[in-house]
Coordinates of C-alpha atoms in Angstrom, one line a residue:
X161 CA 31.7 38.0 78.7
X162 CA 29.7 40.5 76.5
X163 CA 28.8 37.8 73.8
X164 CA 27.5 35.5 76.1
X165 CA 25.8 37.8 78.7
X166 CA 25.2 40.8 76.9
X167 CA 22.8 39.2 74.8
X168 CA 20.9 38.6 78.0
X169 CA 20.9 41.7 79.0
X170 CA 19.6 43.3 75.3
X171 CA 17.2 40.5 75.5
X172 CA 15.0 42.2 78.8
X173 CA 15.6 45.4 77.6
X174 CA 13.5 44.9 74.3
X175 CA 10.3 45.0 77.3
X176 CA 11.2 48.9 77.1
X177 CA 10.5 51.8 74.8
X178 CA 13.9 52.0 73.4
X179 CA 18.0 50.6 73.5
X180 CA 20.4 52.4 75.4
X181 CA 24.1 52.4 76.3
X182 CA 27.2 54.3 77.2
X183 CA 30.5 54.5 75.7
X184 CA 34.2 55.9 75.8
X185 CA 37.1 56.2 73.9
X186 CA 40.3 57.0 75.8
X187 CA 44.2 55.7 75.6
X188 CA 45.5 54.3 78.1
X189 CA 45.8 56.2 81.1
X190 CA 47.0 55.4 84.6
X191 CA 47.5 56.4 87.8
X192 CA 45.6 56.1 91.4
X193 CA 42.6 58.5 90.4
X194 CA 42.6 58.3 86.9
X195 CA 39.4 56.6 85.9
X196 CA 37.5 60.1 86.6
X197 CA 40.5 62.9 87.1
X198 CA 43.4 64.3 85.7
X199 CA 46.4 64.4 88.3
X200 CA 50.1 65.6 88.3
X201 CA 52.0 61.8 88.0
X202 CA 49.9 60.3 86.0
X203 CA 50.7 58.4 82.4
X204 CA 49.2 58.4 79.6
X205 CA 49.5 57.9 75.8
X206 CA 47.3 60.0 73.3
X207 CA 44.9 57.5 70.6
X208 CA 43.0 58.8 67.5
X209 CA 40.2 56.6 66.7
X210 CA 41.0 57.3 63.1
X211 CA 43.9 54.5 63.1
X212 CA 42.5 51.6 64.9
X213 CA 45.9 51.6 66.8
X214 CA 45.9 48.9 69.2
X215 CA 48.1 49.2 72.6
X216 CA 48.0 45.1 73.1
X217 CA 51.4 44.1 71.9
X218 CA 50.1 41.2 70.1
X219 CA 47.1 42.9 68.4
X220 CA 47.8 45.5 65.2
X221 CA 44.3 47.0 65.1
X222 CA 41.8 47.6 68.0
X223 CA 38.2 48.5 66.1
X224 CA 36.3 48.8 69.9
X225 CA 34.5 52.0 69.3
X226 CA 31.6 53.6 71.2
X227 CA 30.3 55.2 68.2
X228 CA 29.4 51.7 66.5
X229 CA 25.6 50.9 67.2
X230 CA 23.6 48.0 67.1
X231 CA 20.0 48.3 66.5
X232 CA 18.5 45.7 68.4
X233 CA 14.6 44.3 67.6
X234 CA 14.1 47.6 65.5
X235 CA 13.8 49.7 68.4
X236 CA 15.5 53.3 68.7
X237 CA 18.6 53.4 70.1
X238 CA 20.6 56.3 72.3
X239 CA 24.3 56.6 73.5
X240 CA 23.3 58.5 77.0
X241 CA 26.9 58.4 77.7
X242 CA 29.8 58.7 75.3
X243 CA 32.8 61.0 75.1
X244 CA 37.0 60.7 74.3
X245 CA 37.9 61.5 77.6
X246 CA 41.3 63.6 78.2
X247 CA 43.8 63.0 78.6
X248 CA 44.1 63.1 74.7
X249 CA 44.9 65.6 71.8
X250 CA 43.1 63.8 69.3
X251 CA 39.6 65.1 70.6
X252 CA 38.8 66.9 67.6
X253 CA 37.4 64.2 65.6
X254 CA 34.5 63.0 68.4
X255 CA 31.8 65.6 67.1
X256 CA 32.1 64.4 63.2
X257 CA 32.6 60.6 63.9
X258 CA 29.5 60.7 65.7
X259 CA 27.2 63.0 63.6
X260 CA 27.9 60.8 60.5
X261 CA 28.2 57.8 61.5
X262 CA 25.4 58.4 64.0
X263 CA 23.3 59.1 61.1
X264 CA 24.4 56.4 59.2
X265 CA 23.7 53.7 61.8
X266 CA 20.4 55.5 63.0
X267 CA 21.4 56.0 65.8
X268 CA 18.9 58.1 67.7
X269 CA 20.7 60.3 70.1
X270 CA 23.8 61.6 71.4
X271 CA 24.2 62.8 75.0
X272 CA 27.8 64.0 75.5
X273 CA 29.2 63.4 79.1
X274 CA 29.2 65.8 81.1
X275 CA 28.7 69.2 81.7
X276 CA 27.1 70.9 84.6
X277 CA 28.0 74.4 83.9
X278 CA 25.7 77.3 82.4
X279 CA 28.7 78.7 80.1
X280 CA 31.7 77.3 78.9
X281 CA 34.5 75.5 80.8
X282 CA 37.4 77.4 82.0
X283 CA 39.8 74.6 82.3
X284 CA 39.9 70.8 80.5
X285 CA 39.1 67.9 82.9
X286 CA 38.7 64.2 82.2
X287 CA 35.2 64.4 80.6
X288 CA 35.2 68.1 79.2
X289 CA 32.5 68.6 76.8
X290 CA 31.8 72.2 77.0
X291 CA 35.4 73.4 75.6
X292 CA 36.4 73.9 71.8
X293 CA 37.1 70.6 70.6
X294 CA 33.1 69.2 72.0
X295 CA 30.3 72.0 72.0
X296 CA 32.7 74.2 70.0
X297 CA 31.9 71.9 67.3
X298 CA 28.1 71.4 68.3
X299 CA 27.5 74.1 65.4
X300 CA 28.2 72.4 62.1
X301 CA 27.9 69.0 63.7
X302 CA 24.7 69.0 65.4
X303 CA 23.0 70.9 63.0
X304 CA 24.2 67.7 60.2
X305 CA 22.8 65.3 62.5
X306 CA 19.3 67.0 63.4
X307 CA 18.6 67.9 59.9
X308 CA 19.7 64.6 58.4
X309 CA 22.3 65.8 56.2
X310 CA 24.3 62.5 55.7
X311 CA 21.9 59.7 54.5
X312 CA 20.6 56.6 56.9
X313 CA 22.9 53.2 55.2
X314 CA 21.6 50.1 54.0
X315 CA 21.6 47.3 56.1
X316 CA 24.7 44.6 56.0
X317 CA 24.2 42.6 58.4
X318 CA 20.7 41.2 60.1
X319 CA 20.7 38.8 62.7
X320 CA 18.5 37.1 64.9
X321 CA 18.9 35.3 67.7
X322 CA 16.9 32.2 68.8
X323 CA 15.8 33.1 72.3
X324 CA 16.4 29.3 73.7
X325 CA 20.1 29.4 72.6
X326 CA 20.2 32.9 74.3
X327 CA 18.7 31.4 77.5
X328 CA 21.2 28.8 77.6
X329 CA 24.2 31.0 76.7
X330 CA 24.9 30.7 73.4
X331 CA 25.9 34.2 72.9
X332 CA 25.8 36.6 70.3
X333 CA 28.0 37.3 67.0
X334 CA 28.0 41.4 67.8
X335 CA 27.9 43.2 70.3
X336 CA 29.0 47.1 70.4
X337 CA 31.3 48.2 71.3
X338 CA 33.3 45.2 70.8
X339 CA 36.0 44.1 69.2
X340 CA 35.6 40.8 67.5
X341 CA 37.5 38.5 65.1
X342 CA 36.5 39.8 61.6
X343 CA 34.5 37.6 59.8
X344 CA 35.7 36.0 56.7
X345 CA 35.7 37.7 53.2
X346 CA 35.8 33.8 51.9
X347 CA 32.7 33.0 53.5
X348 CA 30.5 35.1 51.1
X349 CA 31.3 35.4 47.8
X350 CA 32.4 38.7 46.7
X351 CA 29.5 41.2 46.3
X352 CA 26.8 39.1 47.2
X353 CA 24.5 38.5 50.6
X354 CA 24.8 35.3 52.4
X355 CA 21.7 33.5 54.3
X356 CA 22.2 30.8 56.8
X357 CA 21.0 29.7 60.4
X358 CA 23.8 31.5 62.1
X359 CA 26.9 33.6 62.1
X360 CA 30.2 33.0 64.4
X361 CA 31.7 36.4 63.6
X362 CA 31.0 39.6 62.4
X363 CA 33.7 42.4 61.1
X364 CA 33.8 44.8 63.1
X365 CA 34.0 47.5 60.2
X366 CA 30.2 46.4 59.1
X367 CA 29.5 49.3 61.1
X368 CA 31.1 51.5 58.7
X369 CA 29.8 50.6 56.0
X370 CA 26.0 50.4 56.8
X371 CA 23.5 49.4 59.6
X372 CA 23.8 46.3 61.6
X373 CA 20.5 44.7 62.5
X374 CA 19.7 42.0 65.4
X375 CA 16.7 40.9 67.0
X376 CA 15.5 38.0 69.2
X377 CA 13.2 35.6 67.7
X378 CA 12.0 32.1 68.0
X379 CA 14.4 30.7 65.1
X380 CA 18.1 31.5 64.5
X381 CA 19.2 33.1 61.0
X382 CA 21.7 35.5 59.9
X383 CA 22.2 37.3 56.3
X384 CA 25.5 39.1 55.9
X385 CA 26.4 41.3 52.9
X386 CA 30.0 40.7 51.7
X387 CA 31.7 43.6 52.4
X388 CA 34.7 43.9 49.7
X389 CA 32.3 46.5 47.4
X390 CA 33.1 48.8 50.6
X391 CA 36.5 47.5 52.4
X392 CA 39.5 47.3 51.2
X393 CA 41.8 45.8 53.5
X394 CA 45.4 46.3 51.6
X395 CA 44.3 50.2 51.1
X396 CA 42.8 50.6 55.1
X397 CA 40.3 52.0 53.7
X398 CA 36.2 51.5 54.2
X399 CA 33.4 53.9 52.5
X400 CA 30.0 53.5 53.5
X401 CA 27.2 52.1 51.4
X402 CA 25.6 55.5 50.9
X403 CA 28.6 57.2 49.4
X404 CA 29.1 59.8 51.5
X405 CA 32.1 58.9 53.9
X406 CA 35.0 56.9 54.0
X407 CA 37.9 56.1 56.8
X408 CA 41.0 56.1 55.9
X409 CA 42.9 54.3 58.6
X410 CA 46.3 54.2 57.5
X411 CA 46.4 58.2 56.7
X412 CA 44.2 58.5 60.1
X413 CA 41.7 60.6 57.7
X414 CA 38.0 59.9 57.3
X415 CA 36.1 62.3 54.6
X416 CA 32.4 63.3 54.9
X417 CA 31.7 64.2 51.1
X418 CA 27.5 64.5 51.1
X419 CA 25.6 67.0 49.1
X420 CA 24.6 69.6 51.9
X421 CA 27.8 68.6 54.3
X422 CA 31.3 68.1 53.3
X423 CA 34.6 68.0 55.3
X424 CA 37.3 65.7 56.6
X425 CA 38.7 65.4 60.2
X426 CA 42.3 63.4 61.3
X427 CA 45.3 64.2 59.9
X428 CA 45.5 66.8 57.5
X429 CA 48.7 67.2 57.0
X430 CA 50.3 64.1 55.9
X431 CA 46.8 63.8 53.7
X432 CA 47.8 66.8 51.7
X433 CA 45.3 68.4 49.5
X434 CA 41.9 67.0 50.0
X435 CA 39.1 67.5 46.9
X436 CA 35.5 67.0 48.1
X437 CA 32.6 67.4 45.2
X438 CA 32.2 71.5 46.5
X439 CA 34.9 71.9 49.4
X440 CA 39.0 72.1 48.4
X441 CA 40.9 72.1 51.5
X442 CA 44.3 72.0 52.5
X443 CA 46.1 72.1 55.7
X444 CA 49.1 72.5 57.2
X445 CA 47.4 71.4 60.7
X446 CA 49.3 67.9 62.1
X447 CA 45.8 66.9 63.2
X448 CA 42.4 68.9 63.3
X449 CA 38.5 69.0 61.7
X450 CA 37.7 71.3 58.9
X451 CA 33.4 71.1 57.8
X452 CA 31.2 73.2 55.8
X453 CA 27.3 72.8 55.3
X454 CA 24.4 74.3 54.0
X455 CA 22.7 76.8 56.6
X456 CA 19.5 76.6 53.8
X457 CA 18.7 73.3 53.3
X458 CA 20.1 73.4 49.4
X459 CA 23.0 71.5 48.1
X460 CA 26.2 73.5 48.7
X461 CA 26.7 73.6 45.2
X462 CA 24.0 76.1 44.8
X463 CA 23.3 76.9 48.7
X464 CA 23.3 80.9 49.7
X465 CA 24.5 80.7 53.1
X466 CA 26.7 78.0 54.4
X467 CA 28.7 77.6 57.9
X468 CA 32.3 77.1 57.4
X469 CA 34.0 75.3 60.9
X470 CA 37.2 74.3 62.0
X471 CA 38.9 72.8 65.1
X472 CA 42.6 71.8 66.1
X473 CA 43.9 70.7 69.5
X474 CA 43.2 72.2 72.8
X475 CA 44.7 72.0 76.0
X476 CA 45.3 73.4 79.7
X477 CA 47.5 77.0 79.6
X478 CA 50.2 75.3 81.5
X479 CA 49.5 71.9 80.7
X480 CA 53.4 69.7 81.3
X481 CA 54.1 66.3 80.3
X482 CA 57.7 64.5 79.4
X483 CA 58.0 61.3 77.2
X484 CA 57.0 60.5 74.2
X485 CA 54.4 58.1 72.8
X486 CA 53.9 57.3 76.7
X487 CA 53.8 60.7 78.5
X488 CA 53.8 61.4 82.2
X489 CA 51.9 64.7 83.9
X490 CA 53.4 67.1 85.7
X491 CA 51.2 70.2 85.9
X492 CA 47.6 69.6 84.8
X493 CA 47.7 73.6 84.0
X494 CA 45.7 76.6 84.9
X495 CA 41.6 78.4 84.6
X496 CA 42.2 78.9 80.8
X497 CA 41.9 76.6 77.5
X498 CA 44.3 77.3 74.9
X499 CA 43.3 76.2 70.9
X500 CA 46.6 75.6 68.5
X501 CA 46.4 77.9 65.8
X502 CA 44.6 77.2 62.9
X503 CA 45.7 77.5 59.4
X504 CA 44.7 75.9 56.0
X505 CA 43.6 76.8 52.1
X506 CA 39.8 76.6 51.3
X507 CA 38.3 77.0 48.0
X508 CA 34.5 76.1 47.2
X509 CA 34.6 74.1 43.3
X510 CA 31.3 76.4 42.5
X511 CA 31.2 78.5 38.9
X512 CA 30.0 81.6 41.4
X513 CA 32.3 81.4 44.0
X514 CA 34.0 84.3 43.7
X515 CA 30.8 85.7 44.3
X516 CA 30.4 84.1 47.5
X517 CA 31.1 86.3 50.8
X518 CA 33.3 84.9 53.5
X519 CA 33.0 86.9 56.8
X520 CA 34.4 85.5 60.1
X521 CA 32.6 85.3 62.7
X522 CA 33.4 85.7 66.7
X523 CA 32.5 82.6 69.1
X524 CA 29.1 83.5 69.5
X525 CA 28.6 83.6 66.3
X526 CA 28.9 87.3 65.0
X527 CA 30.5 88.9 62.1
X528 CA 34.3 89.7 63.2
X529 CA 35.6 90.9 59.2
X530 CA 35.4 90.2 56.3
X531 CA 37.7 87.2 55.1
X532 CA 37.1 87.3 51.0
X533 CA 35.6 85.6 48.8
X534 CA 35.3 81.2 48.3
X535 CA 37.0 81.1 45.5
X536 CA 40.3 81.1 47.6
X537 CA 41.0 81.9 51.1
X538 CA 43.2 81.6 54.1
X539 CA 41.9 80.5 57.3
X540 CA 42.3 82.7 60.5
X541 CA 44.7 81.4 63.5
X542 CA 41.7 82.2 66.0
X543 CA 38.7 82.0 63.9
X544 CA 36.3 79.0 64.3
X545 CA 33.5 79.5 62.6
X546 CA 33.0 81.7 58.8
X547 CA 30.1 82.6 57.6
X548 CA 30.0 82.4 53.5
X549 CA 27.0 83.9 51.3
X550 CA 25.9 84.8 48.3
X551 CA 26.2 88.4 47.8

């Protein structure tokens, strides 16, 4: 039981240097071999995180995500281990989810699993990372992330943990990833911070919102920020307490809107037109990831040079399945990965951006034409990444 013995466990690892964990985010998927292959005969069903969608029958929302961090005793914390493992069309999103909410959490490292080639993959298997949909998105994503482009939250939540009740297994209020009976928006009244000895429950969108805090200490006490400023639970939707996203979980849509990052990833076109404080987008795409940010370190309202990037779905040339939501594999395809054309309307909101260049640019990054200018343009089927500046 994690909140029992994972406490214990978190406890003797505050005698190291840092926190560290692994984490996946899969639907379900069965067959003989596949926890760690793909294989003609197996089933599967394909999950976006973006909708909580449960697969228990008597459970509507599932919020167990590897992406959600707690920072234990202060320490840094790293994910050594984390991907959404095929099989899955809704891969798209991983890169984004965990650059912002990454940086929101502080979390202190990524290390997508697993690659051990020296180029890019040449065919999709259970934990591809170096395809289109992972380090195809490194670009834009990483570069948020390293340069701290979406701003660290405020706190909601710090715990501690008497280490006698720990000793003698009584458990923990949080642990990630888990998914645990949301605590009650009656139990703190509405916009305001509760102090007490100790919390039963925590909701599991806290992480969301801001950074949740726990530590082991001699005394037990929790404080809790109410959460209904951030949540609303009619709408699905929670917005972090800097500002700069929000999830959307009944469109499946979460929106990054930051001054030197903006862009949205789920699903685009049921969202319809999307209006960011500097990016306009619109897309035609069922699902995929469109994100711009400053290359310069200035705002993007007045930044020179900024990095346009999108994403879609990939798969396996000759990738066969039959059925539908539960699918069943009958070729896992051939050496090649194919991307689903890309399409969509971007305008940049700026007084001077019809002075602002847009040249595509190949996959490793070189000018492949010119595009237009940001006032208005169409995106390429086949072009990832644009480069716009200021002429």
């Amino acid at each position: 039981n994690a909140q029992i013995l994972g406490p214990l466990d978190k406890l003797t690892n505050t005698a190291a240097d840092f926190m560290d964990r692994h984490g996946y985010f899969v639907g379900p998927h069965e067959g003989e071999r596949a926890a760690y292959s793909l294989n003609p005969g197996e089933t599967y069903q394909d999950r976006s995180a973006l909708t909580f969608k449960s697969f228990q029958p008597d459970q509507e929302f599932d919020f167990d995500l590897p992406i959600m961090d707690v920072r234990y005793n202060g320490k840094p914390s790293t994910i050594t281990e984390i991907n959404w493992a095929m099989p899955n069309r809704f891969r798209a999103e991983f890169p984004l989810l965990a650059a912002t909410y990454g940086a929101l959490q502080g979390t202190d490292g990524f290390f997508f699993f697993a690659t051990n080639d020296i180029q890019w993959q040449s065919t999709l298997n259970k934990f591809a990372i170096a395809s289109p949909t992972g380090m195809g998105q490194f670009p834009a994503t990483a570069l948020m992330y390293r340069r701290n482009l979406i701003a660290p939250g405020q706190p909601v939540a710090d715990v501690t943990l008497a280490v006698d009740e720990v000793k003698t297994l009584r458990g923990a209020p949080v642990t990630a990833p888990q998914n645990l009976d949301e605590f009650r928006a009656q139990d703190i009244p509405a916009g305001q911070t509760l102090t007490r000895d100790r919390v039963q429950s925590l909701d599991p969108l806290a992480f969301l919102v801001g950074k949740v805090n726990l530590r082991f200490g001699q005394q037990a006490t929790a404080q809790q920020v109410e959460l209904s400023k951030w949540r609303d639970r009619g709408a699905q939707v929670v917005r972090s307490n800097t500002g700069q996203l929000q999830w959307d979980y009944r469109q499946g849509l979460m929106t990054v809107n930051a001054p030197q990052a903006q862009g949205a990833t789920g699903f685009l076109r049921q969202s319809g037109a999307i209006t960011l404080d500097t990016l306009n987008l619109q897309s035609d795409l069922d699902y995929g990831t469109i994100l711009l940010v400053a290359l310069d370190d200035q705002p993007l309202q007045t930044s020179r040079r900024m990095l346009l990037q999108v994403m879609s779905e990939e798969q396996n040339l000759g990738w066969k399945t039959t059925g539908s939501p539960q699918k069943m594999i009958h070729s896992t395809g051939n050496f090649a990965i194919a991307v689903r054309s890309l399409s969509g309307l971007i305008a940049l909101n700026r007084p001077d951006a019809r002075k602002l260049k847009v040249t595509a640019l190949d996959l490793n990054g070189y000018p492949a034409g010119k595009v237009g200018h940001a006032r208005r343009f169409q995106l390429r089927s086949a072009t990832l990444y644009y480069l716009i500046t200021q002429e």
